[in-house]
PDB file of C-alpha atoms and ligand atoms in Angstrom:
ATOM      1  CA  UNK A  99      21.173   7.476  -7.828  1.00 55.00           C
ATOM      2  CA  UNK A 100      20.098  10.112  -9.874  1.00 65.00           C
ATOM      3  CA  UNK A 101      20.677   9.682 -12.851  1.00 87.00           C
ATOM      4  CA  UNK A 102      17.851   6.776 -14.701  1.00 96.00           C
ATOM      5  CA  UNK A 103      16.613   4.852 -17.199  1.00 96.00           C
ATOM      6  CA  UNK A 104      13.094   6.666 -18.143  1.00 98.00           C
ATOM      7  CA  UNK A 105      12.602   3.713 -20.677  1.00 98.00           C
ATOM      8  CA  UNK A 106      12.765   1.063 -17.529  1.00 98.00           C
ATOM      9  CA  UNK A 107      10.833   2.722 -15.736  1.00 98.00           C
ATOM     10  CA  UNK A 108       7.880   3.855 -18.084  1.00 98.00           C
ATOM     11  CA  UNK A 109       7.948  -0.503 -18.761  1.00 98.00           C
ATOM     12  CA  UNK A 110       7.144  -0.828 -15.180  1.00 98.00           C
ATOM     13  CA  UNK A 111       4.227   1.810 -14.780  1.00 99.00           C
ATOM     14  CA  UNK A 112       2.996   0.179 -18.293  1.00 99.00           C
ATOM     15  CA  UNK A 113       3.437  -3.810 -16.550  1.00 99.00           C
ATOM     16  CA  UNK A 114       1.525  -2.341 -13.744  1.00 99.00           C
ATOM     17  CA  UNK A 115      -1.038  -0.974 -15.608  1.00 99.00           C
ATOM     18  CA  UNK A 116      -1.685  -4.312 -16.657  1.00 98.00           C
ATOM     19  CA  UNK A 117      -2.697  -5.444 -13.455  1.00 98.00           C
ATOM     20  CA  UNK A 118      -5.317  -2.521 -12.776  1.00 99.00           C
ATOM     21  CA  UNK A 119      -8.386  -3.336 -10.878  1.00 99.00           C
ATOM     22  CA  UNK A 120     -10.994  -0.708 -12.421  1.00 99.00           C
ATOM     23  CA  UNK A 121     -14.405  -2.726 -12.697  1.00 99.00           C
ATOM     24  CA  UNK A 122     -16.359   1.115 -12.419  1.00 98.00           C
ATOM     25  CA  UNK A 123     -14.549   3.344 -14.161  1.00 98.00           C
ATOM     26  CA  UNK A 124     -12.602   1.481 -16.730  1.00 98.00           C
ATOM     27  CA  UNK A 125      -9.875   3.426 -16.657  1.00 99.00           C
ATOM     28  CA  UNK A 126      -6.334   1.065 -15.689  1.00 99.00           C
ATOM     29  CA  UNK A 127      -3.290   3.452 -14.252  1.00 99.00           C
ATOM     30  CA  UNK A 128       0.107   1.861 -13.625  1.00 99.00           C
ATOM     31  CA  UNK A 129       2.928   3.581 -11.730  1.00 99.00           C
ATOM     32  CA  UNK A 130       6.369   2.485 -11.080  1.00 99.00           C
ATOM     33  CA  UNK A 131       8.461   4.646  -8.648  1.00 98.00           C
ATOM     34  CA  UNK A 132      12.225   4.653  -8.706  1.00 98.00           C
ATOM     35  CA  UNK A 133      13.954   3.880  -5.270  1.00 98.00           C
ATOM     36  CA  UNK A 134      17.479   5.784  -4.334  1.00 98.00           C
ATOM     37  CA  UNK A 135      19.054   2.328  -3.862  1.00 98.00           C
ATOM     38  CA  UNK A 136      17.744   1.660  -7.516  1.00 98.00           C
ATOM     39  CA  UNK A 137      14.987  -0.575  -7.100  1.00 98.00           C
ATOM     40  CA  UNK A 138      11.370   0.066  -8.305  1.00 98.00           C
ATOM     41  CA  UNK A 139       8.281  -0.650  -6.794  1.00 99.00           C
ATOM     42  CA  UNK A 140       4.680  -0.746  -9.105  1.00 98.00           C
ATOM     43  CA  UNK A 141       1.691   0.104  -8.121  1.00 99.00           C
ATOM     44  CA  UNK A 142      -1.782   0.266  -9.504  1.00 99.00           C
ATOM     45  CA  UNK A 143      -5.413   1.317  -9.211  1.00 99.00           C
ATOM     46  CA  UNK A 144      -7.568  -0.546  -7.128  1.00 99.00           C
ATOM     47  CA  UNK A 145     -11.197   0.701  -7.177  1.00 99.00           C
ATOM     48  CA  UNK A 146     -13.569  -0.102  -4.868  1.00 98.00           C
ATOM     49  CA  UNK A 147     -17.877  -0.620  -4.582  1.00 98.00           C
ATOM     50  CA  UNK A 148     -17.660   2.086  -2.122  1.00 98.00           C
ATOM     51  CA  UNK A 149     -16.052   4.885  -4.809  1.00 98.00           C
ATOM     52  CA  UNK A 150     -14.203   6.813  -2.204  1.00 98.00           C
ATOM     53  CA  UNK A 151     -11.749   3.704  -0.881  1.00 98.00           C
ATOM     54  CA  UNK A 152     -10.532   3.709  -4.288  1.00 98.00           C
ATOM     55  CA  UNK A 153      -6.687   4.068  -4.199  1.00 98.00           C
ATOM     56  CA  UNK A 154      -4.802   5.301  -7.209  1.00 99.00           C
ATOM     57  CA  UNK A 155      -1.940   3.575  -8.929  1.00 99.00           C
ATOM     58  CA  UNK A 156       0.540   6.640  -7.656  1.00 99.00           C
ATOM     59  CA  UNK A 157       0.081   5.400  -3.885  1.00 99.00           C
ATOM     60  CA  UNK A 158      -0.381   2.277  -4.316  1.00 99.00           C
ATOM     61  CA  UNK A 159       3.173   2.515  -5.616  1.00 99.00           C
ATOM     62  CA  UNK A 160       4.302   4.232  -2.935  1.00 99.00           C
ATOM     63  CA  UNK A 161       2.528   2.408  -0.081  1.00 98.00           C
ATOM     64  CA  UNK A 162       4.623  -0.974  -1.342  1.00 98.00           C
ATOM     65  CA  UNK A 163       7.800   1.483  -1.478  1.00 99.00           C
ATOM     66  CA  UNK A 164       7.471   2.774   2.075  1.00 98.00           C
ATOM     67  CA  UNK A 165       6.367  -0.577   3.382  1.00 98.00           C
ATOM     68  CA  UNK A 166       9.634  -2.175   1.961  1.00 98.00           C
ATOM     69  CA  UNK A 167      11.602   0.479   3.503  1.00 98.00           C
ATOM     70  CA  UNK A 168      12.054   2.789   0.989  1.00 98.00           C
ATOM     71  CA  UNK A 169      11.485   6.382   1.682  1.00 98.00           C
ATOM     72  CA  UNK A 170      13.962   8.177  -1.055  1.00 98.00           C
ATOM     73  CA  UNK A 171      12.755   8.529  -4.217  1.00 98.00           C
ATOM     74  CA  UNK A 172      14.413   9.495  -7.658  1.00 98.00           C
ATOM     75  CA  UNK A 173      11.535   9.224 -10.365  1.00 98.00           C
ATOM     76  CA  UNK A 174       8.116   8.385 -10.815  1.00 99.00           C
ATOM     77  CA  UNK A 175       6.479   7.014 -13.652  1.00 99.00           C
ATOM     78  CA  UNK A 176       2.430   6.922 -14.839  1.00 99.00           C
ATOM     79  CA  UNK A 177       0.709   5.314 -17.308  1.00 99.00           C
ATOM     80  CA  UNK A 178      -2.951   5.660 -18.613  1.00 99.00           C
ATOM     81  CA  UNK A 179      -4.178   5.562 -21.874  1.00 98.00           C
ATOM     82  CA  UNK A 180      -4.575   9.186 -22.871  1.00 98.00           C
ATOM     83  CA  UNK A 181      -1.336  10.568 -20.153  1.00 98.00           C
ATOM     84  CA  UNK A 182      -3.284  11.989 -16.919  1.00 98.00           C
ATOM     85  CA  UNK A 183      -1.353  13.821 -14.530  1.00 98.00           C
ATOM     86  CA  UNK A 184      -1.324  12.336 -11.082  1.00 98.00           C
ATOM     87  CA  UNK A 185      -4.636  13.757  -8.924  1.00 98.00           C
ATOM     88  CA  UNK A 186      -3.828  15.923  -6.259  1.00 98.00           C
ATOM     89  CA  UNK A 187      -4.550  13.396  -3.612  1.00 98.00           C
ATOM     90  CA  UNK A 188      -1.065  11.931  -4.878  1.00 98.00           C
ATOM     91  CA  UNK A 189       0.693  15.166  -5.657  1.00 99.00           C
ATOM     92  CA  UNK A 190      -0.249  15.739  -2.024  1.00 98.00           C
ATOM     93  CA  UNK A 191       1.022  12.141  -1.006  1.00 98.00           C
ATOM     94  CA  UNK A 192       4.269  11.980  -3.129  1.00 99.00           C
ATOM     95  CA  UNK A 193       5.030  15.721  -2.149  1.00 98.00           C
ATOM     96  CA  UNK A 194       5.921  14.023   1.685  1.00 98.00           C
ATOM     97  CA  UNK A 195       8.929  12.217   0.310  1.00 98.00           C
ATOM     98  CA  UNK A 196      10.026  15.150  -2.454  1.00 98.00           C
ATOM     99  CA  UNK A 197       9.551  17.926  -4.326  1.00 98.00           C
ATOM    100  CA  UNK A 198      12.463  16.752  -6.505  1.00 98.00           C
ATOM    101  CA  UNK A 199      11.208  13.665  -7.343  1.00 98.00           C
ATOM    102  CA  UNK A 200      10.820  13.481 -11.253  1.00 98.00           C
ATOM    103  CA  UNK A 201       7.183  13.248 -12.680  1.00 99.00           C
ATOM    104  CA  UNK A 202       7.501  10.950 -15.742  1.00 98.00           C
ATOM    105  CA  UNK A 203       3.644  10.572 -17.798  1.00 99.00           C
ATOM    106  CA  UNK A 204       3.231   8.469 -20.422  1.00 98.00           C
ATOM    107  CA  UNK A 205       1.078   6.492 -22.419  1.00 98.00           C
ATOM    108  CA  UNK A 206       0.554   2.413 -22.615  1.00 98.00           C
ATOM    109  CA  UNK A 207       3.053   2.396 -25.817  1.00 98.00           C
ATOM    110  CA  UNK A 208       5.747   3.935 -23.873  1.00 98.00           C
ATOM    111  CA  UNK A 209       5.716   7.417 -25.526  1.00 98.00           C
ATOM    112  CA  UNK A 210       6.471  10.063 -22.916  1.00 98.00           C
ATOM    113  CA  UNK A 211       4.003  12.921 -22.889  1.00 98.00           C
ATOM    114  CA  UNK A 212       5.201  14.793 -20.119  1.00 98.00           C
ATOM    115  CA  UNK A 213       8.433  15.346 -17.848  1.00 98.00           C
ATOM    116  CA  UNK A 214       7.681  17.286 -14.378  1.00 98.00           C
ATOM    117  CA  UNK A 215       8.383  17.044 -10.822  1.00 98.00           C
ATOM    118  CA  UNK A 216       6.679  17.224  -7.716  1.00 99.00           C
ATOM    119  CA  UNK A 217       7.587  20.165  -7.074  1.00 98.00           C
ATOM    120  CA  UNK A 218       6.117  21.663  -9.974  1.00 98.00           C
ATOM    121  CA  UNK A 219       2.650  19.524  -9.646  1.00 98.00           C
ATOM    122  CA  UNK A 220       1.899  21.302  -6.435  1.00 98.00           C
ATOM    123  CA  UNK A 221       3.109  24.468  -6.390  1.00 98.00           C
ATOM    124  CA  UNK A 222       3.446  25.846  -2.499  1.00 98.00           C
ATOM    125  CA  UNK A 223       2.574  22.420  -1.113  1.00 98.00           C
ATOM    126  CA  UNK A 224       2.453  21.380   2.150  1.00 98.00           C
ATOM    127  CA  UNK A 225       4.670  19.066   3.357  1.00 98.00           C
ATOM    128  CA  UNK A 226       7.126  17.901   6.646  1.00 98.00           C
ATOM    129  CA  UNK A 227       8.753  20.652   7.171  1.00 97.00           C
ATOM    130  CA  UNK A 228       5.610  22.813   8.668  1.00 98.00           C
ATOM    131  CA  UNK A 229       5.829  20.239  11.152  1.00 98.00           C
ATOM    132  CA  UNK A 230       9.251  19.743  12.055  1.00 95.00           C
TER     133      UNK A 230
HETATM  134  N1  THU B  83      -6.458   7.293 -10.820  1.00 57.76           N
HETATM  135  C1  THU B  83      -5.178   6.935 -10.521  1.00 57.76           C
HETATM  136  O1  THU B  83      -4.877   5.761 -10.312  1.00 57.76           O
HETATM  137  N2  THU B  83      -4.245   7.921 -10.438  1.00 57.76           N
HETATM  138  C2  THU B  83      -4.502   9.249 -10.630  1.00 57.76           C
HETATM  139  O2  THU B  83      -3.640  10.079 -10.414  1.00 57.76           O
HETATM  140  C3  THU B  83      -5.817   9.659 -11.154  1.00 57.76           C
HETATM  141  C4  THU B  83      -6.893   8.652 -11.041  1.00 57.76           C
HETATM  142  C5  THU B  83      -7.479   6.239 -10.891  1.00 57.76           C
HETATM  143  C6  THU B  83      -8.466   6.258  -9.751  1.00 57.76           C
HETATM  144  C7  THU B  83      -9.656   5.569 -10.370  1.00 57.76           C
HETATM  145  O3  THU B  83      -9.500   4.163 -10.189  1.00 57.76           O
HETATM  146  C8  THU B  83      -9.552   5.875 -11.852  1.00 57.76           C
HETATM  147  O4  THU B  83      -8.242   6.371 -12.070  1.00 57.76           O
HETATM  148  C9  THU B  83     -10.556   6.899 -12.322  1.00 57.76           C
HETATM  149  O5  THU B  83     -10.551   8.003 -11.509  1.00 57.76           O
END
């Protein structure tokens, strides 16, 4: 599947979002990350008293994808309320499965701020084939 429904998917990052767990920082991400077989799997941040466990919404998403057996992905989408780019922690993280994989950001009412890919996020990154 490559061909998508950005509007679905931005709905899922937003649901997501919902579901946040930011007591420090206050600031909720959702993400929603588009399967090849079509389904999508949310994630979202979940901070933690000792900062540095914190895990962002990004792969949190992709943790539930891989778990379920997914490991081809079409598109991702993120939501926060003024349209951050995924940290590089996650560019790092989503660059494993694909550069192609479509960067979707946008805000909690749906409007899309910015279309990317991996690929583009981290340019020159390293990824499985340096260890193949
Ligand atoms: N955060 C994400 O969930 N994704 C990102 O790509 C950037 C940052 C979260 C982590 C933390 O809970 C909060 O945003 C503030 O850094």
């Amino acid at each position: 599947m490559s061909d998508f429904d950005p509007t679905a998917l931005i709905r899922g990052a937003i649901a997501a979002r919902d579901r946040a767990y930011a007591p420090y920082s206050h600031y909720a991400v959702g993400a929603a990350l588009l399967g090849a077989s079509g389904r999508i799997y949310t994630g979202c941040n979940v901070e933690n008293a000792s900062y540095s466990a914190t895990i962002c919404a990004e792969r949190a998403a992709v943790a539930r994808a891989v778990s379920e057996g997914e490991r081809s992905f079409v598109a991702l989408a993120v939501v926060s309320a003024n349209g951050a780019a995924p940290c590089g922690i996650c560019r790092q993280v989503l660059n494993e499965f694909g550069r192609d994989i479509v960067v979707l950001i946008a805000d909690p009412h749906g409007a899309l701020l910015q279309q990317t890919t991996v690929g583009d996020l981290l340019p020159n990154g390293f990824g499985p084939e340096y260890l193949a």
